[in-house]
Amino acid sequence: MAKLYFYYSTMNAGKSTTLLQSAYNYQERGMNTLIYTAAIDDRFGIGKVTSRIGIDREARLFQPESDLWAEINDHIRQYKLHCILVDEAQFLTKQQVYQLSDVVDKLNIPVLCYGLRTDFQSNLFEGSQYLLAWADQLEELKTICYCGRKANFVLRLNENGEVVKDGEQIQIGGNNCYLSVCRKHYKEKIEG
């Protein structure tokens, strides 16, 4: 029976690497996957899921207005699908999470979503909120703070490496803009 999975974490926990490994595992067994990533994230090129360890795969893009249910239905008319993989799942809309749950429930195709749980202000992203609510299985991927504890918060940094406390929820960036930290160090940096 297919399930909707949500693999969540802070930045630099290996979400994209895990997605690419899953895609490879399906491919190695002769099974077809469809990979999606957010159009808004073009750090490593448009239409690519790229891992910091240097591996990548082509991916379809989703935007807020994308109808994933319709796209996947069109695709399965031509090719059998064994799994859907979604990178940057925090950028999904509520409706898109619902559509992906329909893929699981009506088409019996597993959907594996990978994304951030919260933003730099500790607020849930829309996609993460509904994946946390509706996913059949939740898996936390872990990384560590500079102190060695589990990192479960993200700090946004300006060009001088100083903590940013306000701003738009979405600002695309990597290690130059964000730092994954434990709760203790998050609170110290935000309050300090």
PDB file of N, CA and C in Angstrom, residues 82-152:
ATOM      1  N   HIS A  82       6.485   4.313 -10.426  1.00  0.00           N
ATOM      2  CA  HIS A  82       6.584   3.537  -9.194  1.00  0.00           C
ATOM      3  C   HIS A  82       6.758   4.423  -7.968  1.00  0.00           C
ATOM      4  N   CYS A  83       7.152   5.684  -8.178  1.00  0.00           N
ATOM      5  CA  CYS A  83       7.374   6.576  -7.045  1.00  0.00           C
ATOM      6  C   CYS A  83       7.494   8.020  -7.538  1.00  0.00           C
ATOM      7  N   ILE A  84       6.968   8.947  -6.714  1.00  0.00           N
ATOM      8  CA  ILE A  84       7.134  10.387  -6.942  1.00  0.00           C
ATOM      9  C   ILE A  84       8.032  10.902  -5.824  1.00  0.00           C
ATOM     10  N   LEU A  85       9.045  11.699  -6.175  1.00  0.00           N
ATOM     11  CA  LEU A  85       9.950  12.282  -5.188  1.00  0.00           C
ATOM     12  C   LEU A  85       9.908  13.800  -5.322  1.00  0.00           C
ATOM     13  N   VAL A  86       9.759  14.503  -4.211  1.00  0.00           N
ATOM     14  CA  VAL A  86       9.617  15.963  -4.229  1.00  0.00           C
ATOM     15  C   VAL A  86      10.674  16.587  -3.325  1.00  0.00           C
ATOM     16  N   ASP A  87      11.557  17.380  -3.921  1.00  0.00           N
ATOM     17  CA  ASP A  87      12.563  18.126  -3.161  1.00  0.00           C
ATOM     18  C   ASP A  87      12.023  19.524  -2.884  1.00  0.00           C
ATOM     19  N   GLU A  88      12.529  20.164  -1.842  1.00  0.00           N
ATOM     20  CA  GLU A  88      12.095  21.506  -1.442  1.00  0.00           C
ATOM     21  C   GLU A  88      10.586  21.530  -1.192  1.00  0.00           C
ATOM     22  N   ALA A  89      10.092  20.478  -0.530  1.00  0.00           N
ATOM     23  CA  ALA A  89       8.655  20.303  -0.319  1.00  0.00           C
ATOM     24  C   ALA A  89       8.040  21.376   0.570  1.00  0.00           C
ATOM     25  N   GLN A  90       8.853  22.112   1.291  1.00  0.00           N
ATOM     26  CA  GLN A  90       8.310  23.209   2.110  1.00  0.00           C
ATOM     27  C   GLN A  90       7.618  24.255   1.249  1.00  0.00           C
ATOM     28  N   PHE A  91       7.962  24.321  -0.038  1.00  0.00           N
ATOM     29  CA  PHE A  91       7.384  25.308  -0.945  1.00  0.00           C
ATOM     30  C   PHE A  91       6.084  24.836  -1.614  1.00  0.00           C
ATOM     31  N   LEU A  92       5.634  23.631  -1.302  1.00  0.00           N
ATOM     32  CA  LEU A  92       4.335  23.179  -1.806  1.00  0.00           C
ATOM     33  C   LEU A  92       3.222  24.009  -1.176  1.00  0.00           C
ATOM     34  N   THR A  93       2.110  24.113  -1.874  1.00  0.00           N
ATOM     35  CA  THR A  93       0.930  24.755  -1.296  1.00  0.00           C
ATOM     36  C   THR A  93       0.087  23.688  -0.605  1.00  0.00           C
ATOM     37  N   LYS A  94      -0.878  24.147   0.160  1.00  0.00           N
ATOM     38  CA  LYS A  94      -1.819  23.224   0.802  1.00  0.00           C
ATOM     39  C   LYS A  94      -2.492  22.361  -0.259  1.00  0.00           C
ATOM     40  N   GLN A  95      -2.934  22.969  -1.340  1.00  0.00           N
ATOM     41  CA  GLN A  95      -3.615  22.242  -2.413  1.00  0.00           C
ATOM     42  C   GLN A  95      -2.703  21.198  -3.044  1.00  0.00           C
ATOM     43  N   GLN A  96      -1.421  21.524  -3.223  1.00  0.00           N
ATOM     44  CA  GLN A  96      -0.499  20.564  -3.821  1.00  0.00           C
ATOM     45  C   GLN A  96      -0.237  19.372  -2.901  1.00  0.00           C
ATOM     46  N   VAL A  97      -0.170  19.610  -1.606  1.00  0.00           N
ATOM     47  CA  VAL A  97      -0.030  18.495  -0.668  1.00  0.00           C
ATOM     48  C   VAL A  97      -1.264  17.602  -0.766  1.00  0.00           C
ATOM     49  N   TYR A  98      -2.435  18.220  -0.865  1.00  0.00           N
ATOM     50  CA  TYR A  98      -3.679  17.452  -1.034  1.00  0.00           C
ATOM     51  C   TYR A  98      -3.627  16.636  -2.331  1.00  0.00           C
ATOM     52  N   GLN A  99      -3.153  17.257  -3.416  1.00  0.00           N
ATOM     53  CA  GLN A  99      -3.039  16.551  -4.696  1.00  0.00           C
ATOM     54  C   GLN A  99      -2.100  15.349  -4.575  1.00  0.00           C
ATOM     55  N   LEU A 100      -0.984  15.537  -3.873  1.00  0.00           N
ATOM     56  CA  LEU A 100      -0.040  14.432  -3.698  1.00  0.00           C
ATOM     57  C   LEU A 100      -0.650  13.319  -2.840  1.00  0.00           C
ATOM     58  N   SER A 101      -1.477  13.696  -1.876  1.00  0.00           N
ATOM     59  CA  SER A 101      -2.162  12.656  -1.088  1.00  0.00           C
ATOM     60  C   SER A 101      -3.147  11.891  -1.976  1.00  0.00           C
ATOM     61  N   ASP A 102      -3.744  12.558  -2.953  1.00  0.00           N
ATOM     62  CA  ASP A 102      -4.612  11.871  -3.915  1.00  0.00           C
ATOM     63  C   ASP A 102      -3.818  10.901  -4.786  1.00  0.00           C
ATOM     64  N   VAL A 103      -2.602  11.266  -5.150  1.00  0.00           N
ATOM     65  CA  VAL A 103      -1.740  10.363  -5.925  1.00  0.00           C
ATOM     66  C   VAL A 103      -1.537   9.069  -5.149  1.00  0.00           C
ATOM     67  N   VAL A 104      -1.302   9.204  -3.851  1.00  0.00           N
ATOM     68  CA  VAL A 104      -1.123   8.031  -2.996  1.00  0.00           C
ATOM     69  C   VAL A 104      -2.425   7.242  -2.884  1.00  0.00           C
ATOM     70  N   ASP A 105      -3.509   7.938  -2.544  1.00  0.00           N
ATOM     71  CA  ASP A 105      -4.778   7.277  -2.239  1.00  0.00           C
ATOM     72  C   ASP A 105      -5.509   6.733  -3.461  1.00  0.00           C
ATOM     73  N   LYS A 106      -5.449   7.449  -4.567  1.00  0.00           N
ATOM     74  CA  LYS A 106      -6.223   7.056  -5.748  1.00  0.00           C
ATOM     75  C   LYS A 106      -5.410   6.296  -6.801  1.00  0.00           C
ATOM     76  N   LEU A 107      -4.105   6.604  -6.880  1.00  0.00           N
ATOM     77  CA  LEU A 107      -3.262   5.957  -7.888  1.00  0.00           C
ATOM     78  C   LEU A 107      -2.347   4.896  -7.294  1.00  0.00           C
ATOM     79  N   ASN A 108      -2.298   4.836  -5.962  1.00  0.00           N
ATOM     80  CA  ASN A 108      -1.468   3.864  -5.245  1.00  0.00           C
ATOM     81  C   ASN A 108       0.011   3.993  -5.614  1.00  0.00           C
ATOM     82  N   ILE A 109       0.475   5.238  -5.749  1.00  0.00           N
ATOM     83  CA  ILE A 109       1.885   5.510  -6.025  1.00  0.00           C
ATOM     84  C   ILE A 109       2.471   6.191  -4.788  1.00  0.00           C
ATOM     85  N   PRO A 110       3.564   5.670  -4.226  1.00  0.00           N
ATOM     86  CA  PRO A 110       4.179   6.320  -3.073  1.00  0.00           C
ATOM     87  C   PRO A 110       4.735   7.689  -3.453  1.00  0.00           C
ATOM     88  N   VAL A 111       4.614   8.638  -2.528  1.00  0.00           N
ATOM     89  CA  VAL A 111       5.146   9.992  -2.715  1.00  0.00           C
ATOM     90  C   VAL A 111       6.080  10.283  -1.550  1.00  0.00           C
ATOM     91  N   LEU A 112       7.342  10.597  -1.870  1.00  0.00           N
ATOM     92  CA  LEU A 112       8.357  10.898  -0.873  1.00  0.00           C
ATOM     93  C   LEU A 112       8.709  12.373  -0.978  1.00  0.00           C
ATOM     94  N   CYS A 113       8.396  13.146   0.054  1.00  0.00           N
ATOM     95  CA  CYS A 113       8.638  14.588   0.075  1.00  0.00           C
ATOM     96  C   CYS A 113       9.780  14.898   1.044  1.00  0.00           C
ATOM     97  N   TYR A 114      10.651  15.809   0.624  1.00  0.00           N
ATOM     98  CA  TYR A 114      11.816  16.191   1.410  1.00  0.00           C
ATOM     99  C   TYR A 114      11.832  17.704   1.546  1.00  0.00           C
ATOM    100  N   GLY A 115      11.941  18.208   2.778  1.00  0.00           N
ATOM    101  CA  GLY A 115      11.944  19.652   2.928  1.00  0.00           C
ATOM    102  C   GLY A 115      12.256  20.119   4.335  1.00  0.00           C
ATOM    103  N   LEU A 116      12.349  21.427   4.439  1.00  0.00           N
ATOM    104  CA  LEU A 116      12.549  22.070   5.735  1.00  0.00           C
ATOM    105  C   LEU A 116      11.247  22.036   6.518  1.00  0.00           C
ATOM    106  N   ARG A 117      11.356  21.934   7.807  1.00  0.00           N
ATOM    107  CA  ARG A 117      10.169  21.996   8.657  1.00  0.00           C
ATOM    108  C   ARG A 117       9.804  23.449   8.933  1.00  0.00           C
ATOM    109  N   THR A 118      10.782  24.243   9.369  1.00  0.00           N
ATOM    110  CA  THR A 118      10.509  25.630   9.755  1.00  0.00           C
ATOM    111  C   THR A 118      11.468  26.598   9.081  1.00  0.00           C
ATOM    112  N   ASP A 119      11.070  27.865   9.102  1.00  0.00           N
ATOM    113  CA  ASP A 119      11.898  28.922   8.540  1.00  0.00           C
ATOM    114  C   ASP A 119      12.841  29.502   9.606  1.00  0.00           C
ATOM    115  N   PHE A 120      13.519  30.600   9.275  1.00  0.00           N
ATOM    116  CA  PHE A 120      14.496  31.212  10.180  1.00  0.00           C
ATOM    117  C   PHE A 120      13.857  31.865  11.402  1.00  0.00           C
ATOM    118  N   GLN A 121      12.535  32.012  11.399  1.00  0.00           N
ATOM    119  CA  GLN A 121      11.826  32.558  12.554  1.00  0.00           C
ATOM    120  C   GLN A 121      11.080  31.467  13.320  1.00  0.00           C
ATOM    121  N   SER A 122      11.367  30.232  13.015  1.00  0.00           N
ATOM    122  CA  SER A 122      10.762  29.051  13.641  1.00  0.00           C
ATOM    123  C   SER A 122       9.290  28.885  13.300  1.00  0.00           C
ATOM    124  N   ASN A 123       8.853  29.418  12.168  1.00  0.00           N
ATOM    125  CA  ASN A 123       7.482  29.251  11.694  1.00  0.00           C
ATOM    126  C   ASN A 123       7.444  28.151  10.639  1.00  0.00           C
ATOM    127  N   LEU A 124       6.355  27.390  10.651  1.00  0.00           N
ATOM    128  CA  LEU A 124       6.201  26.352   9.641  1.00  0.00           C
ATOM    129  C   LEU A 124       6.000  26.968   8.256  1.00  0.00           C
ATOM    130  N   PHE A 125       6.581  26.323   7.256  1.00  0.00           N
ATOM    131  CA  PHE A 125       6.249  26.648   5.872  1.00  0.00           C
ATOM    132  C   PHE A 125       4.892  26.023   5.569  1.00  0.00           C
ATOM    133  N   GLU A 126       4.173  26.551   4.582  1.00  0.00           N
ATOM    134  CA  GLU A 126       2.854  26.019   4.246  1.00  0.00           C
ATOM    135  C   GLU A 126       2.920  24.541   3.859  1.00  0.00           C
ATOM    136  N   GLY A 127       3.826  24.205   2.967  1.00  0.00           N
ATOM    137  CA  GLY A 127       3.942  22.809   2.550  1.00  0.00           C
ATOM    138  C   GLY A 127       4.280  21.894   3.716  1.00  0.00           C
ATOM    139  N   SER A 128       5.187  22.327   4.565  1.00  0.00           N
ATOM    140  CA  SER A 128       5.579  21.523   5.726  1.00  0.00           C
ATOM    141  C   SER A 128       4.420  21.349   6.689  1.00  0.00           C
ATOM    142  N   GLN A 129       3.661  22.407   6.895  1.00  0.00           N
ATOM    143  CA  GLN A 129       2.513  22.342   7.805  1.00  0.00           C
ATOM    144  C   GLN A 129       1.545  21.240   7.386  1.00  0.00           C
ATOM    145  N   TYR A 130       1.213  21.199   6.108  1.00  0.00           N
ATOM    146  CA  TYR A 130       0.235  20.218   5.653  1.00  0.00           C
ATOM    147  C   TYR A 130       0.836  18.834   5.472  1.00  0.00           C
ATOM    148  N   LEU A 131       2.114  18.755   5.183  1.00  0.00           N
ATOM    149  CA  LEU A 131       2.754  17.437   5.161  1.00  0.00           C
ATOM    150  C   LEU A 131       2.824  16.855   6.573  1.00  0.00           C
ATOM    151  N   LEU A 132       3.144  17.686   7.554  1.00  0.00           N
ATOM    152  CA  LEU A 132       3.154  17.215   8.939  1.00  0.00           C
ATOM    153  C   LEU A 132       1.768  16.739   9.362  1.00  0.00           C
ATOM    154  N   ALA A 133       0.738  17.397   8.857  1.00  0.00           N
ATOM    155  CA  ALA A 133      -0.635  17.040   9.220  1.00  0.00           C
ATOM    156  C   ALA A 133      -1.143  15.810   8.468  1.00  0.00           C
ATOM    157  N   TRP A 134      -0.783  15.660   7.191  1.00  0.00           N
ATOM    158  CA  TRP A 134      -1.416  14.659   6.342  1.00  0.00           C
ATOM    159  C   TRP A 134      -0.540  13.473   5.943  1.00  0.00           C
ATOM    160  N   ALA A 135       0.762  13.555   6.164  1.00  0.00           N
ATOM    161  CA  ALA A 135       1.637  12.454   5.739  1.00  0.00           C
ATOM    162  C   ALA A 135       1.336  11.190   6.540  1.00  0.00           C
ATOM    163  N   ASP A 136       1.485  10.061   5.882  1.00  0.00           N
ATOM    164  CA  ASP A 136       1.327   8.772   6.551  1.00  0.00           C
ATOM    165  C   ASP A 136       2.520   8.457   7.433  1.00  0.00           C
ATOM    166  N   GLN A 137       3.689   8.947   6.994  1.00  0.00           N
ATOM    167  CA  GLN A 137       4.903   8.649   7.749  1.00  0.00           C
ATOM    168  C   GLN A 137       5.802   9.881   7.766  1.00  0.00           C
ATOM    169  N   LEU A 138       6.267  10.233   8.968  1.00  0.00           N
ATOM    170  CA  LEU A 138       7.168  11.364   9.168  1.00  0.00           C
ATOM    171  C   LEU A 138       8.537  10.836   9.576  1.00  0.00           C
ATOM    172  N   GLU A 139       9.579  11.373   8.945  1.00  0.00           N
ATOM    173  CA  GLU A 139      10.944  10.969   9.271  1.00  0.00           C
ATOM    174  C   GLU A 139      11.792  12.228   9.409  1.00  0.00           C
ATOM    175  N   GLU A 140      12.451  12.370  10.553  1.00  0.00           N
ATOM    176  CA  GLU A 140      13.359  13.503  10.731  1.00  0.00           C
ATOM    177  C   GLU A 140      14.760  13.081  10.322  1.00  0.00           C
ATOM    178  N   LEU A 141      15.362  13.856   9.420  1.00  0.00           N
ATOM    179  CA  LEU A 141      16.761  13.666   9.052  1.00  0.00           C
ATOM    180  C   LEU A 141      17.567  14.617   9.931  1.00  0.00           C
ATOM    181  N   LYS A 142      18.623  14.131  10.509  1.00  0.00           N
ATOM    182  CA  LYS A 142      19.319  14.918  11.521  1.00  0.00           C
ATOM    183  C   LYS A 142      20.654  15.450  11.029  1.00  0.00           C
ATOM    184  N   THR A 143      20.994  16.634  11.525  1.00  0.00           N
ATOM    185  CA  THR A 143      22.323  17.202  11.364  1.00  0.00           C
ATOM    186  C   THR A 143      22.708  17.803  12.710  1.00  0.00           C
ATOM    187  N   ILE A 144      23.906  18.345  12.796  1.00  0.00           N
ATOM    188  CA  ILE A 144      24.365  18.828  14.091  1.00  0.00           C
ATOM    189  C   ILE A 144      24.707  20.314  14.082  1.00  0.00           C
ATOM    190  N   CYS A 145      24.545  20.904  15.242  1.00  0.00           N
ATOM    191  CA  CYS A 145      24.929  22.286  15.524  1.00  0.00           C
ATOM    192  C   CYS A 145      26.456  22.333  15.671  1.00  0.00           C
ATOM    193  N   TYR A 146      27.011  23.524  15.649  1.00  0.00           N
ATOM    194  CA  TYR A 146      28.447  23.660  15.838  1.00  0.00           C
ATOM    195  C   TYR A 146      28.900  23.215  17.223  1.00  0.00           C
ATOM    196  N   CYS A 147      27.965  23.061  18.169  1.00  0.00           N
ATOM    197  CA  CYS A 147      28.316  22.584  19.512  1.00  0.00           C
ATOM    198  C   CYS A 147      28.266  21.056  19.611  1.00  0.00           C
ATOM    199  N   GLY A 148      27.743  20.384  18.584  1.00  0.00           N
ATOM    200  CA  GLY A 148      27.657  18.935  18.595  1.00  0.00           C
ATOM    201  C   GLY A 148      26.269  18.397  18.898  1.00  0.00           C
ATOM    202  N   ARG A 149      25.355  19.246  19.389  1.00  0.00           N
ATOM    203  CA  ARG A 149      23.975  18.816  19.626  1.00  0.00           C
ATOM    204  C   ARG A 149      23.220  18.727  18.308  1.00  0.00           C
ATOM    205  N   LYS A 150      22.048  18.080  18.368  1.00  0.00           N
ATOM    206  CA  LYS A 150      21.194  18.000  17.187  1.00  0.00           C
ATOM    207  C   LYS A 150      20.737  19.405  16.801  1.00  0.00           C
ATOM    208  N   ALA A 151      20.880  19.747  15.528  1.00  0.00           N
ATOM    209  CA  ALA A 151      20.413  21.036  15.021  1.00  0.00           C
ATOM    210  C   ALA A 151      18.975  20.879  14.550  1.00  0.00           C
ATOM    211  N   ASN A 152      18.080  21.705  15.095  1.00  0.00           N
ATOM    212  CA  ASN A 152      16.688  21.654  14.659  1.00  0.00           C
ATOM    213  C   ASN A 152      16.108  23.036  14.403  1.00  0.00           C
TER     214      ASN A 152
END
